[in-house]
Amino acid sequence: AAAYPVLSQLKVRQLARPLMRDFAAYAGGTVSIAMPFGLDFIYVETLRTTDAVPHVPDVGFVSSLAPTAVGRALLSLFTKDERDAYVARVKAERPEELDYVERRTLPDIELCNERGFAVSLGEWRREIFGVAAPLYRTPTGECLSVNCGIPSFRFSAEQIERECGPRILGLARSIRSLLGHDPEAREAPSQRSCINIRIARTMRHMGEDDMRGITTAMALLAAIVTALCGSTGARAQDNYPSRPIHIIVPYPAGGIVDIVARAVTEQVG
């Protein structure tokens, strides 16, 4: 109940649902948005496409920050002073967690800052792999992150790191873009440079396997950009295009093709 006043102010809960649903279908898990709640986190939105998973949380679910991917993603948004205060509070209130926090949580926070996502490979619950990415801080200073709890039988630990991690990073960027929290969308001087920036920064986090089969899709999207952005004078006079254009992306949300498609539609739409 303490979080309800905050929930009512979070537009992200409504806008992110379609993207979250797509990611849940891809991963076969539960996708949630969380915020800190003392030494814990609390889910402010959660969505899944099936109940056939080991753990089925709902809005209001609370658990510890320390052993979870979503907790590490949230803590990566903390300032140094806030993080020091968190460690001091763990020492005072949950001394049994202090060694784990210093040995595992803090290094993983630094890793999250470097690559943009955090993982928890059965550390919270053995049958669940977690992957999460920080979203942003609200105007009131609240931190938000998005995560997916995935049954451990669906992906190997290597796949979580190589495939699901970059995808959750892409999902977070797509959500930020929808809400206007994506700095990349504000700093770009042109349509083409904006698209190139987003593609390059997303590809930097992707492995070779993630790039297979995507070349053709990117070429098609590039053709769309050329057709729409490179209109001739005659087309401009005809107010080309004269009707809405729908781009269908046959890939899961959060992937490179999804990022490219959203970048294209934002700039030409």
CSV table of C-alpha atoms in Angstrom, one decimal:
chain,number,residue,atom,x,y,z
A,1,ALA,CA,0.0,0.0,0.0
A,2,ALA,CA,2.9,2.3,0.7
A,3,ALA,CA,3.8,2.2,-3.0
A,4,TYR,CA,0.4,3.0,-4.4
A,5,PRO,CA,0.8,6.8,-4.5
A,6,VAL,CA,4.0,6.3,-6.5
A,7,LEU,CA,2.4,3.7,-8.8
A,8,SER,CA,-0.3,6.2,-9.9
A,9,GLN,CA,2.5,8.5,-11.2
A,10,LEU,CA,4.3,5.9,-13.2
A,11,LYS,CA,3.3,6.3,-16.9
A,12,VAL,CA,5.9,3.6,-17.7
A,13,ARG,CA,3.5,0.9,-16.4
A,14,GLN,CA,1.1,1.4,-19.2
A,15,LEU,CA,3.4,2.3,-22.1
A,16,ALA,CA,5.9,-0.5,-21.5
A,17,ARG,CA,3.3,-3.4,-21.4
A,18,PRO,CA,3.4,-4.3,-25.2
A,19,LEU,CA,7.2,-4.4,-25.1
A,20,MET,CA,7.2,-6.4,-21.9
A,21,ARG,CA,4.7,-8.9,-23.3
A,22,ASP,CA,6.9,-9.5,-26.4
A,23,PHE,CA,9.9,-10.1,-24.2
A,24,ALA,CA,8.0,-12.4,-21.9
A,25,ALA,CA,6.9,-14.5,-25.0
A,26,TYR,CA,10.5,-14.7,-26.2
A,27,ALA,CA,12.0,-15.7,-22.9
A,28,GLY,CA,9.1,-17.8,-21.5
A,29,GLY,CA,9.4,-16.0,-18.2
A,30,THR,CA,8.0,-13.1,-16.2
A,31,VAL,CA,8.9,-9.5,-17.1
A,32,SER,CA,8.6,-6.9,-14.4
A,33,ILE,CA,9.4,-3.3,-13.5
A,34,ALA,CA,10.8,-2.7,-10.0
A,35,MET,CA,11.8,0.1,-7.7
A,36,PRO,CA,13.8,0.1,-4.4
A,37,PHE,CA,11.9,-0.5,-1.2
A,38,GLY,CA,14.4,-0.1,1.6
A,39,LEU,CA,16.9,-3.0,1.4
A,40,ASP,CA,14.4,-4.7,-0.9
A,41,PHE,CA,12.8,-4.1,-4.3
A,42,ILE,CA,9.1,-4.0,-5.1
A,43,TYR,CA,7.4,-4.8,-8.4
A,44,VAL,CA,5.3,-2.0,-9.7
A,45,GLU,CA,4.4,-3.8,-12.9
A,46,THR,CA,4.6,-7.5,-14.0
A,47,LEU,CA,3.6,-9.4,-17.0
A,48,ARG,CA,3.9,-12.9,-18.3
A,49,THR,CA,2.5,-15.0,-21.2
A,50,THR,CA,2.2,-18.2,-19.2
A,51,ASP,CA,1.7,-19.4,-15.6
A,52,ALA,CA,3.8,-22.5,-16.3
A,53,VAL,CA,6.9,-21.1,-14.5
A,54,PRO,CA,8.4,-21.9,-11.1
A,55,HIS,CA,7.7,-18.5,-9.7
A,56,VAL,CA,4.7,-16.3,-10.5
A,57,PRO,CA,5.1,-12.9,-8.8
A,58,ASP,CA,2.6,-10.0,-9.0
A,59,VAL,CA,2.5,-6.3,-8.4
A,60,GLY,CA,3.6,-5.6,-4.9
A,61,PHE,CA,6.0,-8.6,-4.7
A,62,VAL,CA,9.0,-7.7,-2.4
A,63,SER,CA,12.4,-9.4,-2.2
A,64,SER,CA,16.0,-8.5,-1.3
A,65,LEU,CA,18.1,-6.4,-3.6
A,66,ALA,CA,21.4,-8.2,-2.9
A,67,PRO,CA,21.0,-11.6,-4.7
A,68,THR,CA,18.9,-10.6,-7.6
A,69,ALA,CA,19.6,-9.2,-11.1
A,70,VAL,CA,16.8,-6.6,-10.7
A,71,GLY,CA,18.3,-5.5,-7.4
A,72,ARG,CA,21.8,-5.1,-8.9
A,73,ALA,CA,20.3,-3.1,-11.8
A,74,LEU,CA,18.5,-0.8,-9.4
A,75,LEU,CA,21.7,-0.3,-7.3
A,76,SER,CA,23.6,0.6,-10.4
A,77,LEU,CA,21.4,3.7,-10.6
A,78,PHE,CA,22.5,4.8,-7.1
A,79,THR,CA,25.0,7.5,-6.5
A,80,LYS,CA,28.2,6.6,-4.6
A,81,ASP,CA,26.8,8.1,-1.4
A,82,GLU,CA,23.5,6.2,-1.8
A,83,ARG,CA,25.4,3.0,-2.4
A,84,ASP,CA,27.5,3.5,0.7
A,85,ALA,CA,24.4,4.2,2.7
A,86,TYR,CA,22.9,0.9,1.4
A,87,VAL,CA,25.9,-1.1,2.5
A,88,ALA,CA,25.9,0.6,5.9
A,89,ARG,CA,22.2,-0.2,6.3
A,90,VAL,CA,22.8,-3.9,5.3
A,91,LYS,CA,25.6,-4.0,7.9
A,92,ALA,CA,23.2,-2.6,10.6
A,93,GLU,CA,20.0,-4.4,9.7
A,94,ARG,CA,21.0,-7.6,7.9
A,95,PRO,CA,24.6,-8.4,8.9
A,96,GLU,CA,24.2,-12.0,7.6
A,97,GLU,CA,24.0,-10.5,4.0
A,98,LEU,CA,27.0,-8.2,4.3
A,99,ASP,CA,29.6,-10.7,3.2
A,100,TYR,CA,27.5,-11.6,0.1
A,101,VAL,CA,26.9,-7.9,-0.7
A,102,GLU,CA,30.6,-7.1,-0.6
A,103,ARG,CA,31.7,-10.3,-2.4
A,104,ARG,CA,29.1,-10.6,-5.1
A,105,THR,CA,26.6,-7.7,-5.2
A,106,LEU,CA,29.0,-4.8,-5.4
A,107,PRO,CA,31.2,-6.3,-8.1
A,108,ASP,CA,28.1,-7.2,-10.2
A,109,ILE,CA,26.9,-3.6,-9.9
A,110,GLU,CA,30.1,-2.4,-11.4
A,111,LEU,CA,29.8,-5.0,-14.2
A,112,CYS,CA,26.2,-3.8,-14.8
A,113,ASN,CA,27.5,-0.2,-15.1
A,114,GLU,CA,30.0,-1.4,-17.7
A,115,ARG,CA,27.7,-3.5,-20.0
A,116,GLY,CA,24.3,-2.2,-19.2
A,117,PHE,CA,22.6,-5.3,-17.7
A,118,ALA,CA,22.9,-7.6,-14.7
A,119,VAL,CA,22.3,-11.3,-14.3
A,120,SER,CA,21.6,-13.7,-11.4
A,121,LEU,CA,22.1,-17.3,-12.3
A,122,GLY,CA,20.1,-19.2,-9.7
A,123,GLU,CA,21.4,-17.1,-6.8
A,124,TRP,CA,18.0,-16.0,-5.6
A,125,ARG,CA,16.2,-19.3,-6.5
A,126,ARG,CA,18.1,-22.2,-8.0
A,127,GLU,CA,15.4,-22.8,-10.7
A,128,ILE,CA,15.3,-19.2,-11.9
A,129,PHE,CA,17.8,-17.2,-13.9
A,130,GLY,CA,17.3,-13.5,-13.8
A,131,VAL,CA,18.4,-10.8,-16.2
A,132,ALA,CA,17.7,-7.1,-15.7
A,133,ALA,CA,18.6,-3.6,-17.0
A,134,PRO,CA,18.4,-0.2,-15.3
A,135,LEU,CA,15.8,2.1,-16.7
A,136,TYR,CA,16.0,5.6,-15.2
A,137,ARG,CA,15.4,7.8,-12.2
A,138,THR,CA,12.1,9.6,-11.9
A,139,PRO,CA,11.9,13.4,-11.2
A,140,THR,CA,11.4,12.5,-7.5
A,141,GLY,CA,14.6,10.4,-7.5
A,142,GLU,CA,13.0,6.9,-7.6
A,143,CYS,CA,15.0,4.3,-9.5
A,144,LEU,CA,13.4,1.9,-11.9
A,145,SER,CA,14.7,-1.2,-13.6
A,146,VAL,CA,13.2,-3.9,-15.9
A,147,ASN,CA,13.9,-7.6,-15.4
A,148,CYS,CA,12.9,-11.0,-16.5
A,149,GLY,CA,12.8,-14.1,-14.4
A,150,ILE,CA,13.4,-17.1,-16.7
A,151,PRO,CA,13.0,-20.8,-15.8
A,152,SER,CA,16.6,-22.2,-15.7
A,153,PHE,CA,15.7,-25.1,-18.1
A,154,ARG,CA,14.9,-22.6,-21.0
A,155,PHE,CA,18.3,-21.1,-21.3
A,156,SER,CA,21.9,-22.0,-20.3
A,157,ALA,CA,23.9,-19.6,-18.2
A,158,GLU,CA,25.9,-18.8,-21.3
A,159,GLN,CA,22.8,-18.0,-23.3
A,160,ILE,CA,21.6,-15.7,-20.5
A,161,GLU,CA,24.8,-13.7,-20.7
A,162,ARG,CA,25.2,-13.8,-24.5
A,163,GLU,CA,21.5,-13.5,-25.7
A,164,CYS,CA,19.1,-12.5,-23.0
A,165,GLY,CA,21.4,-9.8,-21.5
A,166,PRO,CA,21.7,-7.8,-24.7
A,167,ARG,CA,18.0,-8.2,-25.4
A,168,ILE,CA,17.0,-6.9,-22.0
A,169,LEU,CA,19.3,-4.0,-22.6
A,170,GLY,CA,17.5,-3.3,-25.8
A,171,LEU,CA,14.2,-3.6,-24.1
A,172,ALA,CA,15.2,-1.0,-21.5
A,173,ARG,CA,16.4,1.4,-24.2
A,174,SER,CA,13.1,1.0,-26.1
A,175,ILE,CA,11.1,1.8,-22.9
A,176,ARG,CA,13.3,4.8,-22.2
A,177,SER,CA,12.8,6.0,-25.8
A,178,LEU,CA,9.0,5.7,-25.5
A,179,LEU,CA,9.1,7.9,-22.4
A,180,GLY,CA,11.6,10.4,-23.7
A,181,HIS,CA,14.3,9.3,-21.2
A,182,ASP,CA,16.7,8.1,-23.9
A,183,PRO,CA,19.5,10.7,-24.3
A,184,GLU,CA,20.4,9.2,-27.7
A,185,ALA,CA,17.1,10.4,-29.0
A,186,ARG,CA,17.8,14.0,-27.9
A,187,GLU,CA,21.4,14.4,-28.9
A,188,ALA,CA,21.2,13.3,-32.5
A,189,PRO,CA,21.5,16.1,-35.1
A,190,SER,CA,19.9,14.2,-38.0
A,191,GLN,CA,17.7,11.2,-38.8
A,192,ARG,CA,20.5,9.1,-40.2
A,193,SER,CA,22.9,9.8,-37.4
A,194,CYS,CA,20.3,9.1,-34.7
A,195,ILE,CA,19.6,5.7,-36.3
A,196,ASN,CA,23.3,4.9,-36.6
A,197,ILE,CA,24.0,5.8,-33.0
A,198,ARG,CA,21.3,3.5,-31.7
A,199,ILE,CA,22.3,0.6,-33.9
A,200,ALA,CA,26.0,0.9,-33.1
A,201,ARG,CA,25.5,1.2,-29.3
A,202,THR,CA,23.1,-1.8,-29.3
A,203,MET,CA,25.4,-4.0,-31.5
A,204,ARG,CA,28.3,-3.3,-29.2
A,205,HIS,CA,26.7,-5.5,-26.6
A,206,MET,CA,25.7,-8.4,-29.0
A,207,GLY,CA,27.5,-11.6,-29.8
A,208,GLU,CA,28.0,-13.2,-33.2
A,209,ASP,CA,25.1,-15.5,-32.8
A,210,ASP,CA,22.7,-12.6,-32.2
A,211,MET,CA,23.8,-11.1,-35.6
A,212,ARG,CA,23.0,-14.2,-37.7
A,213,GLY,CA,20.1,-13.8,-40.0
A,214,ILE,CA,19.7,-10.1,-39.1
A,215,THR,CA,21.6,-8.7,-42.1
A,216,THR,CA,18.7,-9.1,-44.5
A,217,ALA,CA,16.2,-7.5,-42.1
A,218,MET,CA,18.5,-4.6,-41.5
A,219,ALA,CA,18.9,-4.2,-45.3
A,220,LEU,CA,15.2,-4.0,-45.7
A,221,LEU,CA,14.9,-1.4,-43.0
A,222,ALA,CA,17.7,0.6,-44.6
A,223,ALA,CA,15.7,0.5,-47.8
A,224,ILE,CA,12.7,1.9,-46.0
A,225,VAL,CA,14.8,4.7,-44.5
A,226,THR,CA,16.1,5.5,-48.0
A,227,ALA,CA,12.6,5.6,-49.5
A,228,LEU,CA,11.1,7.7,-46.8
A,229,CYS,CA,13.9,10.0,-45.9
A,230,GLY,CA,15.3,10.5,-49.3
A,231,SER,CA,12.1,11.7,-51.0
A,232,THR,CA,12.6,13.7,-54.2
A,233,GLY,CA,11.1,17.1,-54.8
A,234,ALA,CA,8.3,15.6,-56.8
A,235,ARG,CA,7.4,13.3,-53.9
A,236,ALA,CA,7.5,16.1,-51.4
A,237,GLN,CA,5.0,18.1,-53.6
A,238,ASP,CA,2.7,15.1,-53.5
A,239,ASN,CA,3.0,15.0,-49.7
A,240,TYR,CA,4.6,11.5,-49.9
A,241,PRO,CA,3.7,9.2,-48.3
A,242,SER,CA,0.0,10.0,-48.3
A,243,ARG,CA,-1.1,7.3,-45.9
A,244,PRO,CA,0.3,5.6,-42.8
A,245,ILE,CA,3.1,3.1,-43.3
A,246,HIS,CA,3.2,0.0,-41.0
A,247,ILE,CA,6.6,-1.7,-40.4
A,248,ILE,CA,6.2,-5.3,-39.2
A,249,VAL,CA,9.2,-6.6,-37.3
A,250,PRO,CA,9.2,-10.5,-37.1
A,251,TYR,CA,11.7,-10.6,-34.2
A,252,PRO,CA,11.3,-10.4,-30.4
A,253,ALA,CA,11.2,-7.1,-28.6
A,254,GLY,CA,14.6,-5.8,-27.4
A,255,GLY,CA,16.7,-7.2,-30.2
A,256,ILE,CA,18.7,-5.2,-32.7
A,257,VAL,CA,16.0,-5.3,-35.4
A,258,ASP,CA,13.4,-4.0,-32.9
A,259,ILE,CA,15.8,-1.2,-32.0
A,260,VAL,CA,16.4,-0.3,-35.6
A,261,ALA,CA,12.7,-0.4,-36.5
A,262,ARG,CA,11.8,1.9,-33.5
A,263,ALA,CA,14.6,4.3,-34.4
A,264,VAL,CA,13.4,4.4,-38.0
A,265,THR,CA,9.7,5.0,-37.2
A,266,GLU,CA,10.5,7.7,-34.6
A,267,GLN,CA,12.5,9.7,-37.1
A,268,VAL,CA,10.3,9.4,-40.2
A,269,GLY,CA,6.9,9.2,-38.5
